Amino acid sequence: MAFGWRCTGVAWPGDVPQLGWSKGAERRVSTLAYGVGLGFRAVGERHCVGARGNVCPLGAVVSVRSTGARCPECARLDRAHSVAADTLLDDPRTYRVYLAWFGPGLVKVGITREERGAARLREQGAVVFSWLGRGPLMAARRTEEVLRAALGVPDRIPYARKRAVRGRLPGERERFGEVVELYGRAAGLEGRGWPESLERLPLDVVDHGGIFGLDRAPRATRSVRELVDGGVVAGELVAAAGPDLHLAVSGGEGGRGGVVVLDTRLITGWELAAVDPAAANDVRVPLIDIAGGGVQGGLF
């Protein structure tokens, strides 16, 4: 089955987001920049993206609302080799434990491979974060569990909640405050559940508000619910956080302008054809109101 270029999602190898693309064995990357137009049209049906670099043997059609874009078999294969599934217990690599802040009251604890640096935090859209410790995988995982219980913070936060608070972020001092307070409580657990094999790291709060563009972009009010065959997404990139691209759109004739969030996990598996964002500065796919969660009239 031959396909055109398909997006593989957003990556954050550094302070600038990149869109990945695949076409058969070909791969390429588009570096994104704020203030520049971005536009595409979805073509045909959405197909499974495969797992672990392997093409889906069935070429299965998948749900347009899935953020994983995998058929059940490929999803099982992908998760079977995931650290999150606790199937790599003998992983010899060093891991880091972190606190990530996404907005007032939205803090989570998590782990990532040390070699990846802060890429994982940028990929999740963490506005502020601090490292807590480093050590073997199982020690990091145990610390994550201890901190979750002791600090009353989760290990996962839905993206819908992140988007809902992203448009009303407080200043840097208040952002830092919640992380600093939780770090102090976490440090107080040394000798009381904190694994001895996990080295505690000093407090070093990092703010991503600048590299995400959130401090200068208008507030987003709607987000893309799904793509459809022939649906167009085109606008000016004004901010990005994790997999989310914030696009300023004019709304077209009789439409609504403003800033629309595109979760790029929804565009993986689609064949995408380029459109000129200057000529088609609009989003013509189903949209959701970020504040209220109601479906908006965004389909053609």
Coordinates of C-alpha atoms in Angstrom, one line a residue:
M1 CA 0.0 0.0 0.0
A2 CA 1.6 3.3 -1.1
F3 CA 1.2 6.4 0.9
G4 CA 2.4 10.0 0.6
W5 CA 4.1 11.9 3.4
R6 CA 2.8 11.1 6.8
C7 CA 3.6 13.0 10.0
T8 CA 5.2 11.1 12.8
G9 CA 4.6 13.8 15.4
V10 CA 6.5 16.6 17.3
A11 CA 9.9 16.0 18.8
W12 CA 11.8 18.4 21.2
P13 CA 15.4 17.4 20.8
G14 CA 16.4 21.0 21.9
D15 CA 14.6 24.3 22.5
V16 CA 12.9 24.3 19.1
P17 CA 10.1 21.9 18.1
Q18 CA 10.4 19.7 15.1
L19 CA 7.8 17.8 13.0
G20 CA 8.9 14.4 11.8
W21 CA 7.8 12.9 8.5
S22 CA 7.9 9.5 6.8
K23 CA 7.2 8.2 3.3
G24 CA 8.0 4.5 3.0
A25 CA 11.7 4.2 4.1
E26 CA 12.3 8.0 3.7
R27 CA 12.5 10.2 6.7
R28 CA 12.7 14.0 7.1
V29 CA 12.3 16.7 9.7
S30 CA 10.7 20.1 9.6
T31 CA 12.0 22.6 12.1
L32 CA 9.2 24.9 13.3
A33 CA 9.4 28.6 14.0
Y34 CA 6.9 31.0 15.7
G35 CA 5.4 33.6 13.5
V36 CA 5.6 31.3 10.4
G37 CA 2.6 29.7 8.6
L38 CA 1.8 26.0 8.8
G39 CA -0.9 24.4 6.7
F40 CA -2.0 20.9 5.4
R41 CA -5.0 19.0 4.1
A42 CA -5.8 15.4 5.3
V43 CA -6.1 12.9 2.5
G44 CA -8.0 9.5 2.5
E45 CA -8.2 7.4 5.7
R46 CA -6.0 7.3 8.8
H47 CA -3.8 4.2 9.1
C48 CA -1.9 2.5 11.9
V49 CA 1.6 3.9 12.4
G50 CA 3.1 0.5 13.4
A51 CA 5.3 -0.1 16.4
R52 CA 8.9 0.3 17.3
G53 CA 9.9 1.4 13.8
N54 CA 8.0 -1.5 12.1
V55 CA 5.3 -0.9 9.6
C56 CA 1.8 -2.3 10.6
P57 CA 1.5 -5.6 8.6
L58 CA -2.2 -5.0 8.2
G59 CA -2.1 -1.4 7.1
A60 CA -5.1 -1.1 9.5
V61 CA -7.4 1.8 9.5
V62 CA -7.6 3.4 13.0
S63 CA -9.9 5.8 14.8
V64 CA -9.6 9.5 13.9
R65 CA -9.8 10.4 17.6
S66 CA -7.0 8.1 18.8
T67 CA -3.9 9.9 20.0
G68 CA -1.8 6.7 19.5
A69 CA -2.8 5.9 15.9
R70 CA -2.1 2.2 16.4
C71 CA -4.2 -0.9 15.8
P72 CA -4.7 -3.2 18.8
E73 CA -1.9 -5.6 17.8
C74 CA 0.7 -2.8 17.2
A75 CA -0.4 -1.1 20.4
R76 CA 0.3 -4.3 22.4
L77 CA 3.7 -4.6 20.7
D78 CA 4.6 -1.0 21.5
R79 CA 3.6 -1.2 25.1
A80 CA 5.4 -4.6 25.6
H81 CA 8.7 -2.8 25.2
S82 CA 7.8 0.3 27.2
V83 CA 9.4 1.4 30.4
A84 CA 6.0 2.7 31.5
A85 CA 4.7 -0.9 31.3
D86 CA 7.4 -2.1 33.8
T87 CA 8.5 -4.8 31.3
L88 CA 12.2 -3.7 31.2
L89 CA 13.1 -4.5 34.7
D90 CA 16.8 -5.3 33.9
D91 CA 17.4 -2.0 32.0
P92 CA 21.0 -1.0 33.0
R93 CA 20.7 2.7 32.0
T94 CA 20.5 5.5 34.5
Y95 CA 17.1 7.2 35.1
R96 CA 16.1 10.5 36.5
V97 CA 13.1 11.4 38.7
Y98 CA 11.5 14.8 38.1
L99 CA 8.7 17.1 39.2
A100 CA 6.8 18.7 36.3
W101 CA 4.4 21.7 36.7
F102 CA 1.8 22.4 34.0
G103 CA -0.3 25.1 35.8
P104 CA -1.7 26.0 39.2
G105 CA -2.3 22.7 41.1
L106 CA -1.2 20.6 38.2
V107 CA 2.1 18.9 39.2
K108 CA 3.2 15.4 38.5
V109 CA 6.1 13.2 39.3
G110 CA 7.8 11.0 36.6
I111 CA 11.0 9.4 35.4
T112 CA 13.0 9.6 32.2
R113 CA 16.3 8.2 30.9
E114 CA 19.2 10.4 31.9
E115 CA 20.6 10.4 28.4
R116 CA 17.5 12.1 27.1
G117 CA 18.0 15.1 29.3
A118 CA 14.9 17.4 29.5
A119 CA 13.5 16.2 26.1
R120 CA 10.8 14.2 27.9
L121 CA 9.7 17.3 29.9
R122 CA 9.4 19.4 26.7
E123 CA 7.5 16.5 25.0
Q124 CA 4.9 16.5 27.8
G125 CA 4.5 20.3 27.8
A126 CA 5.9 20.9 31.3
V127 CA 6.0 24.6 31.8
V128 CA 8.3 24.3 34.8
F129 CA 10.3 21.3 36.1
S130 CA 13.1 20.3 38.5
W131 CA 15.1 17.1 38.8
L132 CA 14.7 15.2 42.0
G133 CA 17.2 12.3 41.8
R134 CA 19.1 9.8 39.6
G135 CA 19.8 6.1 39.8
P136 CA 18.8 2.7 38.5
L137 CA 15.4 2.2 36.9
M138 CA 13.8 0.3 39.7
A139 CA 15.0 2.8 42.3
A140 CA 13.6 5.6 40.2
R141 CA 10.3 3.8 39.8
R142 CA 10.1 3.1 43.5
T143 CA 10.9 6.8 44.3
E144 CA 8.2 7.8 41.9
E145 CA 5.6 5.6 43.8
V146 CA 6.8 6.9 47.2
L147 CA 6.5 10.6 46.1
R148 CA 3.2 10.1 44.5
A149 CA 1.7 8.8 47.7
A150 CA 3.6 11.2 50.0
L151 CA 3.1 14.4 48.0
G152 CA -0.4 13.6 46.7
V153 CA 0.6 14.2 43.1
P154 CA -0.2 12.0 40.1
D155 CA 2.1 10.4 37.6
R156 CA -0.1 11.4 34.7
I157 CA -2.2 14.5 33.8
P158 CA -4.6 14.5 30.8
Y159 CA -3.7 16.9 28.0
A160 CA -7.2 18.4 28.2
R161 CA -6.5 19.7 31.7
K162 CA -3.1 21.1 30.6
R163 CA -4.7 23.0 27.8
A164 CA -7.4 24.4 30.0
V165 CA -4.9 26.1 32.3
R166 CA -2.3 27.0 29.8
G167 CA -4.0 30.2 28.8
R168 CA -3.9 31.7 32.3
L169 CA -0.5 30.9 33.6
P170 CA 0.8 33.0 36.5
G171 CA 4.2 34.7 36.5
E172 CA 7.5 33.0 36.9
R173 CA 7.7 33.4 40.7
E174 CA 4.4 31.7 41.3
R175 CA 5.3 28.9 38.9
F176 CA 8.5 28.3 40.7
G177 CA 6.9 28.4 44.1
E178 CA 4.8 25.2 43.9
V179 CA 7.8 23.2 42.5
V180 CA 10.1 24.5 45.2
E181 CA 7.7 23.6 48.0
L182 CA 7.1 20.1 46.7
Y183 CA 10.9 19.6 46.2
G184 CA 11.4 20.5 49.8
R185 CA 8.8 17.9 50.9
A186 CA 10.4 15.3 48.6
A187 CA 13.9 15.9 50.0
G188 CA 12.5 15.4 53.5
L189 CA 11.7 11.8 52.6
E190 CA 15.4 10.8 52.5
G191 CA 15.8 8.0 55.0
R192 CA 12.0 7.5 55.1
G193 CA 11.1 5.6 52.0
W194 CA 13.5 7.2 49.5
P195 CA 15.6 4.4 48.1
E196 CA 19.3 4.5 49.1
S197 CA 20.4 3.7 45.5
L198 CA 18.8 6.9 44.2
E199 CA 21.0 10.0 44.4
R200 CA 19.1 13.2 45.3
L201 CA 19.9 16.0 42.9
P202 CA 20.0 19.7 44.0
L203 CA 17.0 22.0 43.3
D204 CA 17.3 23.6 39.9
V205 CA 14.0 24.9 38.6
V206 CA 13.7 25.3 34.8
D207 CA 11.0 27.4 33.1
H208 CA 9.9 26.5 29.5
G209 CA 7.4 29.4 29.1
G210 CA 9.8 31.2 26.9
I211 CA 10.7 28.4 24.5
F212 CA 7.1 27.3 24.3
G213 CA 6.1 30.9 23.4
L214 CA 3.3 30.8 26.0
D215 CA 4.3 34.1 27.6
R216 CA 3.7 36.1 24.5
A217 CA 1.0 34.2 22.6
P218 CA -2.8 35.0 22.8
R219 CA -4.9 32.5 24.8
A220 CA -6.1 29.5 22.8
T221 CA -9.9 29.0 23.0
R222 CA -10.5 25.9 20.8
S223 CA -8.7 22.7 20.0
V224 CA -8.9 20.2 17.1
R225 CA -11.1 17.2 18.0
E226 CA -10.2 15.1 14.9
L227 CA -9.2 15.2 11.3
V228 CA -11.4 14.2 8.3
D229 CA -10.7 13.4 4.7
G230 CA -10.3 16.8 3.0
G231 CA -10.1 18.7 6.2
V232 CA -7.8 21.7 6.3
V233 CA -5.7 23.0 9.2
A234 CA -3.8 26.2 8.4
G235 CA -2.6 29.2 10.5
E236 CA 0.3 31.0 12.0
L237 CA 2.3 29.1 14.7
V238 CA 2.3 31.3 17.8
A239 CA 3.2 28.8 20.5
A240 CA 3.9 25.1 21.1
A241 CA 3.9 22.9 24.2
G242 CA 4.6 19.2 24.1
P243 CA 2.6 17.8 21.1
D244 CA 0.4 20.8 20.9
L245 CA 0.8 23.5 18.3
H246 CA -1.0 26.8 18.8
L247 CA -2.2 28.3 15.5
A248 CA -3.6 31.8 15.0
V249 CA -6.3 31.6 12.4
S250 CA -8.5 34.2 10.7
G251 CA -11.5 31.8 10.6
G252 CA -12.2 32.4 6.9
E253 CA -15.4 33.8 5.5
G254 CA -18.0 33.8 8.2
G255 CA -15.8 31.8 10.6
R256 CA -14.3 32.3 14.0
G257 CA -10.7 33.6 14.3
G258 CA -8.4 33.3 17.3
V259 CA -5.9 30.6 18.4
V260 CA -6.6 26.9 17.9
V261 CA -4.6 24.1 19.5
L262 CA -3.6 21.2 17.2
D263 CA -2.6 18.1 19.1
T264 CA -0.2 16.6 16.6
R265 CA -0.8 13.1 18.0
L266 CA -4.1 13.3 16.1
I267 CA -2.4 13.9 12.7
T268 CA -0.1 10.8 12.9
G269 CA -1.2 8.1 10.5
W270 CA -2.8 10.6 8.0
E271 CA -1.4 11.4 4.6
L272 CA -1.0 15.2 4.6
A273 CA -0.9 17.4 1.5
A274 CA 0.5 20.9 1.8
V275 CA -1.6 24.0 1.6
D276 CA -0.6 27.6 1.6
P277 CA -1.4 28.9 5.1
A278 CA -1.5 32.5 3.8
A279 CA -4.3 31.6 1.3
A280 CA -6.1 29.1 3.6
N281 CA -5.7 30.7 7.1
D282 CA -8.5 28.6 8.7
V283 CA -9.3 25.3 10.4
R284 CA -12.0 23.3 8.7
V285 CA -12.2 20.2 10.9
P286 CA -14.3 19.5 14.0
L287 CA -13.2 21.7 17.0
I288 CA -13.8 21.6 20.8
D289 CA -14.1 24.6 23.0
I290 CA -11.2 24.3 25.5
A291 CA -13.0 26.1 28.3
G292 CA -16.3 24.4 28.2
G293 CA -15.6 21.2 26.3
G294 CA -18.5 21.7 23.9
V295 CA -18.2 20.8 20.2
Q296 CA -17.9 23.8 17.9
G297 CA -19.0 24.1 14.3
G298 CA -15.6 23.7 12.6
L299 CA -16.4 21.0 10.0
F300 CA -16.3 22.8 6.6

